[in-house]
Amino acid sequence: MVNILEQDQELLKGLADNNKKSVEEIYRLNYSMIRTLVLNNNGSIDDARDIFQEAMVVLYEKSKAPTFALTCQIKTYVYSICKRLWLKRLQQLSKFSTQVESLEETVSVEEEIEEHEKVNNNFILMEHAMSKIGEPCKSLLDAYYLQKKSMVAIAGEFGYTNADNAKTQKYKCLVRLKKLFFAQYKNA
Amino acid sequence: MEDILLLEAVERYLAGDMSAEEKTFFEDLRKKNADIDQLVVEHTYFLEGLNQYGSIKSFKHALHNVEATLAEEGIFDTPKSTGRARVVNFWNKYKRNMAVAASIAGFISILTLGLMITYTKKYNNENYVSLVKELVKTNTEVYKLKNTGSISNKREKIEPKIDFRGTGFLIDGKGYLVTNAHVINKMKNVYVENTKGQYYTAAALYIDNAFDLAILKINDTAFNAVINLPYSIKKANSDLGEQFFTLGFPRNEIVYGEGYVSAKSGSNGDTTAYQLTVSVNPGNSGGPVINRNGEIIGIITAKDSKADGVVYAAKSKNIFKLLEKLKKDDSKFELIKTPSNTNLKGLDRVQQVKKMENFVYMVVGN
């Protein structure tokens, strides 16, 4: 048991560091279980992939949080998340009275799901705002805030005469993005 | 411009890039100025969101890459789930539909009964003659050995006695042929022979008497799969007057014929067939009816014994209907891939026939 947990800790560390091998390993260890869960509960292969991907994002978010400590196996955790997510999905479709038949043990993941929904919601809003600011703002912000490139590199790449001009432009873009982003909140 | 300077200050403050002096000054400013304080809070929240967006976005990107790798290993393929789970799943998924299906089934069975009565009538029509050739005497001369290559050895071993002859054609290069059900019905052993004189043992995979179609599979190890069949099979109905040619084995040699679609239904208004005007003879049954684009539009089935040149052919879309049905019932039929492209378009007839004849087989048996 200790060994399993140690292995899981390693995997989580890899996940937080964006290590491809760790992501692959988690997929290999857990995907078929989730596929069975979803398929046995009115879902398709595509649903299983979707749900599993979402659970991976939750796990990733968790693994990055400094306060996170795994209290059960990754397997149990992923299974619990997926079950909860799938149940939610079924409820939204309101196709079936919601009983998800499951074989594995689960842990309570209510907080995680709630947190994830918030994050996911933000993600969608941000993506939407990003899609509306247009170029070159989008690439500029992407390069600075997401790819974490230096202002000098960005100036060179985008053809600004110096880093200061690029920086000014970047802030202008950021103000626009921020406006778009918060406007959605007001409308929502 | 002032906004921008302020934003920069906020970002430097949040990133911890300010000198101690600057920081004290800024914090002082925050305390005094509620607007600036608000801006810091808001911007913190916004940047967090942006960073989170960035990290999730790149993580999702990484996930896609991993999925692509794993997909190559087949991890996402539909599992061959074990019996019970699959049935339970199936039942759960479709139980609501079952009730509806059951009532439709009831209705259909009544309808089918009606259809069967009409269908039976068709064969009671005394003028309707199937075009399978019954060979009265065993034609030894026909199967005299040509001493060429390996085929001859094989032949000596088998030397089948031939009682019936019809025609068939490949619908999948892996050795799947279509012919008429009535060609096969009386045969105990089935052989197919191509125009080069090579012949192979074959087996009837499925016989559908309602469509009068049969699917054969060449199960001879000597048969080499054909990669590309030059013709396709037409899904739609053909128009009146459409010209076609046909290839078949009314003799022990391939025979060419041409004609046109003369009615959109077959004997006694059978809508699964066409009436054609063409000259065919016993032995032509199961032969392909090919339009000028190289699409198979039908399968020769029968002729009227009294009227001249009145021939019936099963519509090509019946092949698809049959295959669809079979694929549902038995996964082994999923292997059958019908050709979807024709390379015969625009060629002159002689060339079309040359390309086509290699895939039309004499179907013989005893």
Coordinates of N, CA, C and O in Angstrom, one line a residue, chain B residues 70-216:
Chain B
L70 N -1.5 7.2 -27.4 CA -2.2 6.0 -26.9 C -3.2 5.5 -27.9 O -3.4 4.3 -27.9
A71 N -3.7 6.4 -28.7 CA -4.7 5.9 -29.7 C -4.0 5.0 -30.7 O -4.6 4.1 -31.1
E72 N -2.7 5.3 -31.0 CA -2.0 4.5 -31.9 C -1.8 3.1 -31.3 O -1.8 2.1 -32.0
E73 N -1.8 3.0 -30.0 CA -1.6 1.7 -29.4 C -3.0 1.0 -29.3 O -3.1 -0.1 -28.8
G74 N -4.0 1.7 -29.7 CA -5.4 1.1 -29.7 C -6.1 1.1 -28.4 O -7.1 0.3 -28.2
I75 N -5.7 1.9 -27.5 CA -6.3 2.0 -26.1 C -7.7 2.5 -26.1 O -8.5 2.1 -25.3
F76 N -8.0 3.3 -27.2 CA -9.4 3.8 -27.2 C -10.3 3.1 -28.1 O -11.5 3.5 -28.3
D77 N -9.9 1.9 -28.6 CA -10.8 1.2 -29.5 C -11.9 0.7 -28.7 O -11.8 0.4 -27.5
T78 N -13.0 0.4 -29.4 CA -14.2 -0.1 -28.7 C -13.8 -1.5 -28.2 O -13.2 -2.3 -28.8
P79 N -14.1 -1.7 -26.9 CA -13.6 -2.9 -26.3 C -14.6 -4.1 -26.7 O -15.7 -3.9 -27.0
K80 N -14.0 -5.3 -26.8 CA -14.8 -6.4 -27.0 C -15.4 -6.8 -25.6 O -14.8 -7.5 -24.8
S81 N -16.4 -6.1 -25.2 CA -16.9 -6.4 -23.9 C -17.5 -7.7 -23.7 O -18.1 -8.3 -24.7
T82 N -17.4 -8.2 -22.5 CA -17.9 -9.6 -22.3 C -19.4 -9.6 -22.3 O -20.1 -8.6 -21.9
G83 N -20.0 -10.7 -22.7 CA -21.4 -10.9 -22.9 C -22.4 -10.1 -22.0 O -23.0 -9.2 -22.4
R84 N -22.4 -10.4 -20.7 CA -23.4 -9.9 -19.9 C -23.4 -8.4 -19.8 O -24.5 -7.8 -20.0
A85 N -22.3 -7.9 -19.5 CA -22.2 -6.4 -19.4 C -22.7 -5.7 -20.6 O -23.5 -4.8 -20.5
R86 N -22.4 -6.3 -21.7 CA -22.8 -5.7 -23.0 C -24.3 -5.8 -23.1 O -25.0 -4.8 -23.5
V87 N -24.8 -6.9 -22.8 CA -26.3 -7.1 -22.9 C -27.0 -6.2 -21.9 O -28.0 -5.5 -22.3
V88 N -26.5 -6.1 -20.7 CA -27.1 -5.3 -19.7 C -27.1 -3.8 -20.2 O -28.1 -3.1 -20.2
N89 N -25.9 -3.4 -20.7 CA -25.7 -2.1 -21.1 C -26.7 -1.8 -22.3 O -27.4 -0.8 -22.3
F90 N -26.7 -2.7 -23.2 CA -27.6 -2.6 -24.3 C -29.1 -2.5 -23.9 O -29.8 -1.6 -24.4
W91 N -29.4 -3.3 -23.0 CA -30.8 -3.3 -22.5 C -31.1 -2.0 -21.8 O -32.1 -1.4 -22.1
N92 N -30.2 -1.6 -20.9 CA -30.4 -0.3 -20.2 C -30.6 0.9 -21.2 O -31.4 1.7 -21.1
K93 N -29.7 0.8 -22.2 CA -29.7 1.9 -23.2 C -31.0 1.9 -24.0 O -31.5 3.0 -24.4
Y94 N -31.5 0.8 -24.3 CA -32.6 0.7 -25.3 C -33.9 0.3 -24.8 O -34.8 0.1 -25.6
K95 N -34.0 0.1 -23.5 CA -35.3 -0.5 -23.0 C -36.5 0.3 -23.4 O -37.5 -0.2 -23.7
R96 N -36.2 1.7 -23.4 CA -37.4 2.5 -23.7 C -37.8 2.3 -25.2 O -38.9 2.4 -25.6
N97 N -36.8 2.0 -26.0 CA -37.1 1.9 -27.4 C -37.7 0.5 -27.7 O -38.4 0.3 -28.7
M98 N -37.5 -0.4 -26.8 CA -38.0 -1.8 -27.0 C -39.5 -1.8 -27.2 O -40.0 -2.5 -28.1
A99 N -40.2 -1.1 -26.3 CA -41.6 -1.2 -26.4 C -42.1 -0.7 -27.8 O -42.9 -1.4 -28.4
V100 N -41.5 0.4 -28.2 CA -41.9 0.9 -29.5 C -41.6 -0.1 -30.6 O -42.4 -0.4 -31.5
A101 N -40.3 -0.6 -30.5 CA -39.8 -1.6 -31.5 C -40.8 -2.8 -31.5 O -41.1 -3.2 -32.6
A102 N -41.2 -3.2 -30.3 CA -42.0 -4.4 -30.3 C -43.3 -4.2 -31.1 O -43.8 -5.0 -31.9
S103 N -43.9 -3.0 -30.9 CA -45.2 -2.8 -31.5 C -45.0 -2.6 -33.0 O -45.8 -3.1 -33.9
I104 N -43.8 -2.0 -33.4 CA -43.5 -1.9 -34.8 C -43.3 -3.2 -35.4 O -43.8 -3.6 -36.5
A105 N -42.6 -4.1 -34.7 CA -42.3 -5.4 -35.1 C -43.6 -6.2 -35.5 O -43.7 -6.9 -36.5
G106 N -44.6 -6.0 -34.6 CA -45.9 -6.6 -34.8 C -46.5 -6.2 -36.2 O -46.9 -7.0 -37.0
F107 N -46.4 -4.9 -36.4 CA -47.0 -4.3 -37.6 C -46.2 -4.8 -38.8 O -46.8 -5.2 -39.8
I108 N -44.9 -4.8 -38.7 CA -44.1 -5.3 -39.8 C -44.4 -6.7 -40.2 O -44.4 -7.1 -41.3
S109 N -44.5 -7.6 -39.1 CA -44.7 -9.0 -39.4 C -46.0 -9.2 -40.2 O -46.1 -10.0 -41.1
I110 N -47.0 -8.3 -39.9 CA -48.2 -8.4 -40.7 C -47.9 -8.0 -42.2 O -48.3 -8.6 -43.1
L111 N -47.2 -6.9 -42.2 CA -46.8 -6.4 -43.6 C -46.0 -7.4 -44.4 O -46.2 -7.6 -45.6
T112 N -45.0 -8.0 -43.7 CA -44.2 -9.0 -44.3 C -45.0 -10.2 -44.9 O -44.8 -10.6 -46.0
L113 N -46.0 -10.6 -44.1 CA -46.8 -11.6 -44.5 C -47.5 -11.3 -45.9 O -47.5 -12.1 -46.8
G114 N -47.9 -10.0 -45.9 CA -48.5 -9.5 -47.2 C -47.5 -9.6 -48.3 O -47.8 -10.1 -49.4
L115 N -46.3 -9.1 -48.0 CA -45.3 -9.1 -49.0 C -44.9 -10.5 -49.5 O -44.7 -10.7 -50.7
M116 N -44.9 -11.4 -48.5 CA -44.5 -12.8 -48.9 C -45.5 -13.4 -49.8 O -45.1 -14.1 -50.8
I117 N -46.7 -13.0 -49.6 CA -47.8 -13.6 -50.5 C -47.5 -13.1 -51.9 O -47.5 -13.8 -52.9
T118 N -47.3 -11.8 -52.0 CA -47.0 -11.2 -53.4 C -45.8 -11.9 -54.0 O -45.7 -12.1 -55.1
Y119 N -44.8 -12.0 -53.1 CA -43.5 -12.5 -53.6 C -43.7 -14.0 -54.1 O -43.2 -14.3 -55.1
T120 N -44.4 -14.7 -53.3 CA -44.6 -16.1 -53.7 C -45.3 -16.2 -55.1 O -45.0 -17.0 -55.9
K121 N -46.2 -15.2 -55.3 CA -46.9 -15.1 -56.5 C -45.9 -15.0 -57.7 O -46.1 -15.6 -58.7
K122 N -44.8 -14.2 -57.4 CA -43.9 -14.0 -58.5 C -43.3 -15.3 -59.0 O -43.2 -15.5 -60.2
Y123 N -43.0 -16.2 -58.1 CA -42.5 -17.4 -58.5 C -43.5 -18.4 -59.0 O -43.2 -19.4 -59.6
N124 N -44.7 -18.1 -58.8 CA -45.8 -18.9 -59.3 C -46.0 -18.6 -60.8 O -46.7 -19.3 -61.5
N125 N -45.5 -17.4 -61.2 CA -45.7 -17.0 -62.5 C -44.9 -18.0 -63.4 O -43.7 -18.1 -63.4
E126 N -45.7 -18.6 -64.3 CA -45.1 -19.7 -65.0 C -44.1 -19.3 -66.1 O -43.2 -20.0 -66.5
N127 N -44.2 -18.0 -66.4 CA -43.2 -17.5 -67.4 C -41.9 -17.1 -66.8 O -41.0 -16.8 -67.6
Y128 N -41.8 -17.0 -65.5 CA -40.6 -16.6 -64.8 C -39.6 -17.7 -64.8 O -39.7 -18.7 -64.1
V129 N -38.5 -17.5 -65.6 CA -37.5 -18.6 -65.6 C -36.2 -18.1 -65.1 O -35.6 -17.1 -65.6
S130 N -35.7 -18.8 -64.1 CA -34.4 -18.5 -63.5 C -33.3 -18.9 -64.6 O -33.5 -19.8 -65.3
L131 N -32.3 -18.1 -64.6 CA -31.3 -18.3 -65.6 C -30.1 -19.1 -65.1 O -28.9 -18.8 -65.4
V132 N -30.3 -20.1 -64.4 CA -29.2 -21.0 -64.0 C -29.2 -22.1 -65.0 O -30.2 -22.7 -65.4
K133 N -28.0 -22.4 -65.4 CA -27.9 -23.4 -66.5 C -27.7 -24.8 -65.8 O -26.8 -25.0 -65.0
E134 N -28.6 -25.7 -66.2 CA -28.5 -27.1 -65.8 C -27.8 -27.9 -66.8 O -28.3 -27.9 -68.0
L135 N -26.7 -28.4 -66.5 CA -25.9 -29.1 -67.5 C -26.3 -30.6 -67.5 O -26.1 -31.3 -66.5
V136 N -26.9 -31.0 -68.6 CA -27.5 -32.3 -68.7 C -26.4 -33.4 -68.6 O -26.5 -34.3 -67.8
K137 N -25.4 -33.2 -69.4 CA -24.4 -34.2 -69.3 C -23.2 -33.6 -68.7 O -22.9 -32.4 -68.8
T138 N -22.4 -34.3 -68.0 CA -21.2 -33.8 -67.5 C -20.2 -33.5 -68.6 O -19.9 -34.4 -69.4
N139 N -19.9 -32.2 -68.7 CA -19.2 -31.8 -69.9 C -17.7 -32.0 -69.6 O -17.0 -31.1 -69.1
T140 N -17.2 -33.1 -70.0 CA -15.8 -33.4 -69.7 C -14.9 -32.5 -70.5 O -13.9 -32.0 -70.0
E141 N -15.3 -32.2 -71.7 CA -14.5 -31.4 -72.6 C -14.3 -30.0 -72.0 O -13.2 -29.4 -72.1
V142 N -15.3 -29.6 -71.3 CA -15.3 -28.2 -70.7 C -14.1 -28.1 -69.7 O -13.4 -27.1 -69.6
Y143 N -13.9 -29.2 -68.9 CA -12.9 -29.1 -67.9 C -11.6 -29.9 -68.3 O -10.9 -30.3 -67.4
K144 N -11.4 -30.0 -69.6 CA -10.2 -30.7 -70.0 C -9.1 -29.8 -69.5 O -9.1 -28.6 -69.5
L145 N -8.0 -30.5 -69.1 CA -6.9 -29.7 -68.5 C -6.1 -29.0 -69.5 O -5.7 -29.5 -70.6
K146 N -5.9 -27.7 -69.2 CA -4.8 -27.0 -70.0 C -3.6 -27.2 -69.2 O -3.6 -26.9 -68.0
N147 N -2.5 -27.7 -69.8 CA -1.4 -27.9 -68.9 C -0.6 -26.6 -68.7 O 0.5 -26.4 -69.2
T148 N -1.2 -25.8 -67.9 CA -0.4 -24.5 -67.6 C -0.3 -24.4 -66.1 O -1.3 -24.3 -65.3
G149 N 1.0 -24.3 -65.7 CA 1.3 -24.0 -64.3 C 0.7 -24.8 -63.2 O 0.3 -25.9 -63.4
S150 N 0.5 -24.1 -62.1 CA 0.2 -24.8 -60.9 C -1.3 -25.2 -60.9 O -1.7 -26.1 -60.2
I151 N -2.1 -24.4 -61.6 CA -3.5 -24.6 -61.5 C -3.9 -26.0 -62.0 O -4.7 -26.7 -61.4
S152 N -3.1 -26.5 -63.0 CA -3.5 -27.8 -63.5 C -3.4 -28.9 -62.5 O -4.2 -29.8 -62.4
N153 N -2.3 -28.8 -61.7 CA -2.2 -29.8 -60.7 C -3.4 -29.9 -59.7 O -3.9 -30.9 -59.4
K154 N -3.8 -28.7 -59.4 CA -4.9 -28.6 -58.5 C -6.1 -29.2 -59.1 O -6.9 -29.9 -58.4
R155 N -6.3 -29.0 -60.3 CA -7.5 -29.4 -61.0 C -7.6 -30.9 -61.0 O -8.6 -31.5 -60.9
E156 N -6.4 -31.5 -61.3 CA -6.4 -33.0 -61.4 C -7.0 -33.6 -60.1 O -7.7 -34.6 -60.1
K157 N -6.7 -32.9 -59.0 CA -7.1 -33.4 -57.7 C -8.7 -33.3 -57.6 O -9.3 -34.2 -57.2
I158 N -9.2 -32.2 -58.0 CA -10.6 -32.0 -57.7 C -11.5 -32.6 -58.8 O -12.3 -33.4 -58.5
E159 N -11.2 -32.1 -60.0 CA -12.0 -32.6 -61.1 C -13.5 -32.7 -60.8 O -14.1 -33.8 -60.7
P160 N -14.1 -31.6 -60.6 CA -15.5 -31.7 -60.1 C -16.5 -32.1 -61.2 O -16.2 -31.8 -62.4
K161 N -17.5 -32.7 -60.8 CA -18.6 -33.0 -61.7 C -19.5 -31.7 -61.7 O -19.9 -31.2 -60.6
I162 N -19.8 -31.2 -62.9 CA -20.6 -30.0 -62.9 C -22.0 -30.2 -63.3 O -22.3 -30.8 -64.4
D163 N -22.9 -29.8 -62.5 CA -24.3 -29.9 -62.8 C -25.0 -28.6 -63.2 O -25.9 -28.5 -63.9
F164 N -24.5 -27.6 -62.5 CA -25.2 -26.2 -62.7 C -24.1 -25.2 -63.0 O -23.0 -25.3 -62.5
R165 N -24.6 -24.2 -63.7 CA -23.7 -23.1 -63.9 C -24.4 -21.7 -63.9 O -25.5 -21.6 -64.4
G166 N -23.7 -20.8 -63.2 CA -24.3 -19.4 -63.2 C -23.1 -18.5 -63.2 O -22.0 -18.9 -63.6
T167 N -23.4 -17.2 -62.9 CA -22.3 -16.2 -62.9 C -22.3 -15.5 -61.6 O -23.3 -15.5 -60.9
G168 N -21.1 -15.0 -61.2 CA -21.0 -14.2 -60.0 C -19.9 -13.2 -60.2 O -19.2 -13.2 -61.2
F169 N -19.8 -12.2 -59.4 CA -18.8 -11.2 -59.5 C -18.3 -10.8 -58.1 O -19.0 -10.9 -57.1
L170 N -17.1 -10.3 -58.1 CA -16.5 -9.9 -56.8 C -17.1 -8.6 -56.3 O -17.3 -7.6 -57.1
I171 N -17.4 -8.5 -55.0 CA -17.8 -7.3 -54.4 C -16.8 -6.8 -53.4 O -16.8 -5.7 -52.9
D172 N -15.8 -7.7 -53.2 CA -14.7 -7.3 -52.3 C -13.5 -8.1 -52.8 O -13.6 -9.4 -53.0
G173 N -12.4 -7.5 -53.0 CA -11.2 -8.1 -53.6 C -10.7 -9.3 -52.7 O -9.9 -10.1 -53.1
K174 N -11.1 -9.3 -51.4 CA -10.7 -10.4 -50.6 C -11.3 -11.8 -50.9 O -11.0 -12.8 -50.3
G175 N -12.2 -11.8 -51.9 CA -12.7 -13.0 -52.4 C -14.2 -13.2 -52.1 O -14.7 -14.3 -52.1
Y176 N -14.9 -12.1 -51.9 CA -16.3 -12.2 -51.7 C -17.1 -11.9 -53.0 O -16.8 -10.9 -53.7
L177 N -18.0 -12.8 -53.3 CA -18.7 -12.6 -54.6 C -20.2 -12.6 -54.3 O -20.7 -13.1 -53.3
V178 N -20.9 -12.0 -55.3 CA -22.3 -12.0 -55.2 C -22.8 -12.8 -56.4 O -22.3 -12.7 -57.5
T179 N -23.8 -13.6 -56.1 CA -24.5 -14.3 -57.2 C -26.0 -14.4 -56.8 O -26.4 -13.8 -55.8
N180 N -26.8 -15.1 -57.6 CA -28.2 -15.3 -57.2 C -28.3 -16.5 -56.3 O -27.5 -17.4 -56.3
A181 N -29.3 -16.4 -55.4 CA -29.6 -17.5 -54.5 C -29.9 -18.8 -55.3 O -29.4 -19.8 -54.9
H182 N -30.7 -18.6 -56.3 CA -31.1 -19.8 -57.0 C -30.0 -20.5 -57.8 O -30.1 -21.6 -58.2
V183 N -28.9 -19.8 -58.0 CA -27.7 -20.4 -58.6 C -27.1 -21.4 -57.7 O -26.7 -22.5 -58.0
I184 N -27.1 -21.0 -56.4 CA -26.4 -21.8 -55.4 C -27.3 -22.9 -54.8 O -26.8 -23.9 -54.4
N185 N -28.6 -22.6 -54.8 CA -29.5 -23.4 -54.0 C -29.4 -24.9 -54.2 O -29.4 -25.7 -53.3
K186 N -29.2 -25.3 -55.5 CA -29.1 -26.7 -55.8 C -27.7 -27.3 -55.7 O -27.5 -28.5 -55.9
M187 N -26.7 -26.4 -55.4 CA -25.4 -26.9 -55.4 C -25.0 -27.5 -54.1 O -25.2 -26.8 -53.1
K188 N -24.3 -28.6 -54.1 CA -23.7 -29.1 -52.8 C -22.3 -28.5 -52.7 O -21.9 -28.1 -51.6
N189 N -21.6 -28.5 -53.8 CA -20.2 -28.0 -53.8 C -20.2 -26.8 -54.8 O -20.7 -26.9 -55.9
V190 N -19.5 -25.8 -54.4 CA -19.5 -24.6 -55.2 C -18.0 -24.3 -55.6 O -17.1 -24.4 -54.8
Y191 N -17.9 -24.1 -56.9 CA -16.5 -23.7 -57.5 C -16.7 -22.4 -58.3 O -17.8 -22.2 -58.8
V192 N -15.7 -21.6 -58.3 CA -15.8 -20.4 -59.2 C -14.6 -20.4 -60.1 O -13.5 -20.9 -59.7
E193 N -14.8 -20.0 -61.3 CA -13.7 -20.0 -62.3 C -13.7 -18.6 -63.0 O -14.7 -18.1 -63.4
N194 N -12.5 -18.1 -63.1 CA -12.4 -16.8 -63.8 C -12.1 -17.0 -65.3 O -11.9 -18.1 -65.8
T195 N -12.0 -15.8 -66.0 CA -11.8 -15.9 -67.4 C -10.4 -16.5 -67.8 O -10.2 -16.8 -68.9
K196 N -9.5 -16.5 -66.8 CA -8.2 -17.0 -67.2 C -8.1 -18.5 -67.0 O -7.1 -19.2 -67.2
G197 N -9.3 -19.1 -66.6 CA -9.4 -20.5 -66.4 C -8.9 -21.0 -65.1 O -8.9 -22.2 -64.8
Q198 N -8.6 -20.1 -64.2 CA -8.2 -20.5 -62.8 C -9.5 -20.8 -62.0 O -10.4 -20.0 -62.1
Y199 N -9.6 -21.9 -61.3 CA -10.8 -22.0 -60.5 C -10.5 -22.3 -59.1 O -9.4 -22.9 -58.7
Y200 N -11.4 -21.9 -58.2 CA -11.2 -22.0 -56.8 C -12.4 -22.6 -56.1 O -13.5 -22.5 -56.6
T201 N -12.2 -23.2 -55.0 CA -13.4 -23.7 -54.2 C -13.9 -22.5 -53.5 O -13.2 -21.6 -53.1
A202 N -15.2 -22.5 -53.3 CA -15.9 -21.4 -52.7 C -17.0 -21.9 -51.8 O -17.4 -23.1 -51.9
A203 N -17.5 -21.1 -50.8 CA -18.6 -21.5 -50.0 C -19.6 -20.4 -49.9 O -19.2 -19.2 -50.0
A204 N -20.8 -20.8 -49.8 CA -21.9 -19.8 -49.7 C -21.9 -19.3 -48.2 O -22.1 -20.1 -47.3
L205 N -21.6 -18.1 -48.0 CA -21.7 -17.5 -46.7 C -23.1 -17.3 -46.2 O -23.5 -17.4 -45.1
Y206 N -23.9 -16.8 -47.2 CA -25.3 -16.5 -46.9 C -26.1 -16.6 -48.1 O -25.7 -16.1 -49.2
I207 N -27.3 -17.1 -48.0 CA -28.2 -17.2 -49.1 C -29.5 -16.5 -48.7 O -30.1 -16.8 -47.7
D208 N -29.9 -15.5 -49.4 CA -31.1 -14.8 -49.1 C -32.1 -15.1 -50.3 O -32.0 -14.5 -51.3
N209 N -33.1 -15.9 -50.0 CA -34.1 -16.2 -51.1 C -35.0 -15.1 -51.4 O -35.5 -15.0 -52.5
A210 N -35.3 -14.2 -50.4 CA -36.2 -13.1 -50.6 C -35.6 -12.2 -51.7 O -36.3 -11.7 -52.6
F211 N -34.4 -11.8 -51.5 CA -33.7 -10.9 -52.5 C -33.2 -11.7 -53.7 O -32.7 -11.2 -54.6
D212 N -33.2 -13.1 -53.6 CA -32.6 -13.9 -54.5 C -31.1 -13.6 -54.7 O -30.6 -13.4 -55.8
L213 N -30.4 -13.4 -53.6 CA -29.0 -13.1 -53.6 C -28.2 -14.0 -52.7 O -28.8 -14.5 -51.7
A214 N -27.0 -14.3 -53.1 CA -26.2 -15.1 -52.2 C -24.8 -14.5 -52.2 O -24.3 -13.8 -53.1
I215 N -24.2 -14.6 -51.0 CA -22.8 -14.1 -50.9 C -21.9 -15.3 -50.8 O -22.1 -16.2 -49.9
L216 N -20.9 -15.4 -51.7 CA -19.9 -16.5 -51.7 C -18.6 -16.0 -51.2 O -18.3 -14.8 -51.4

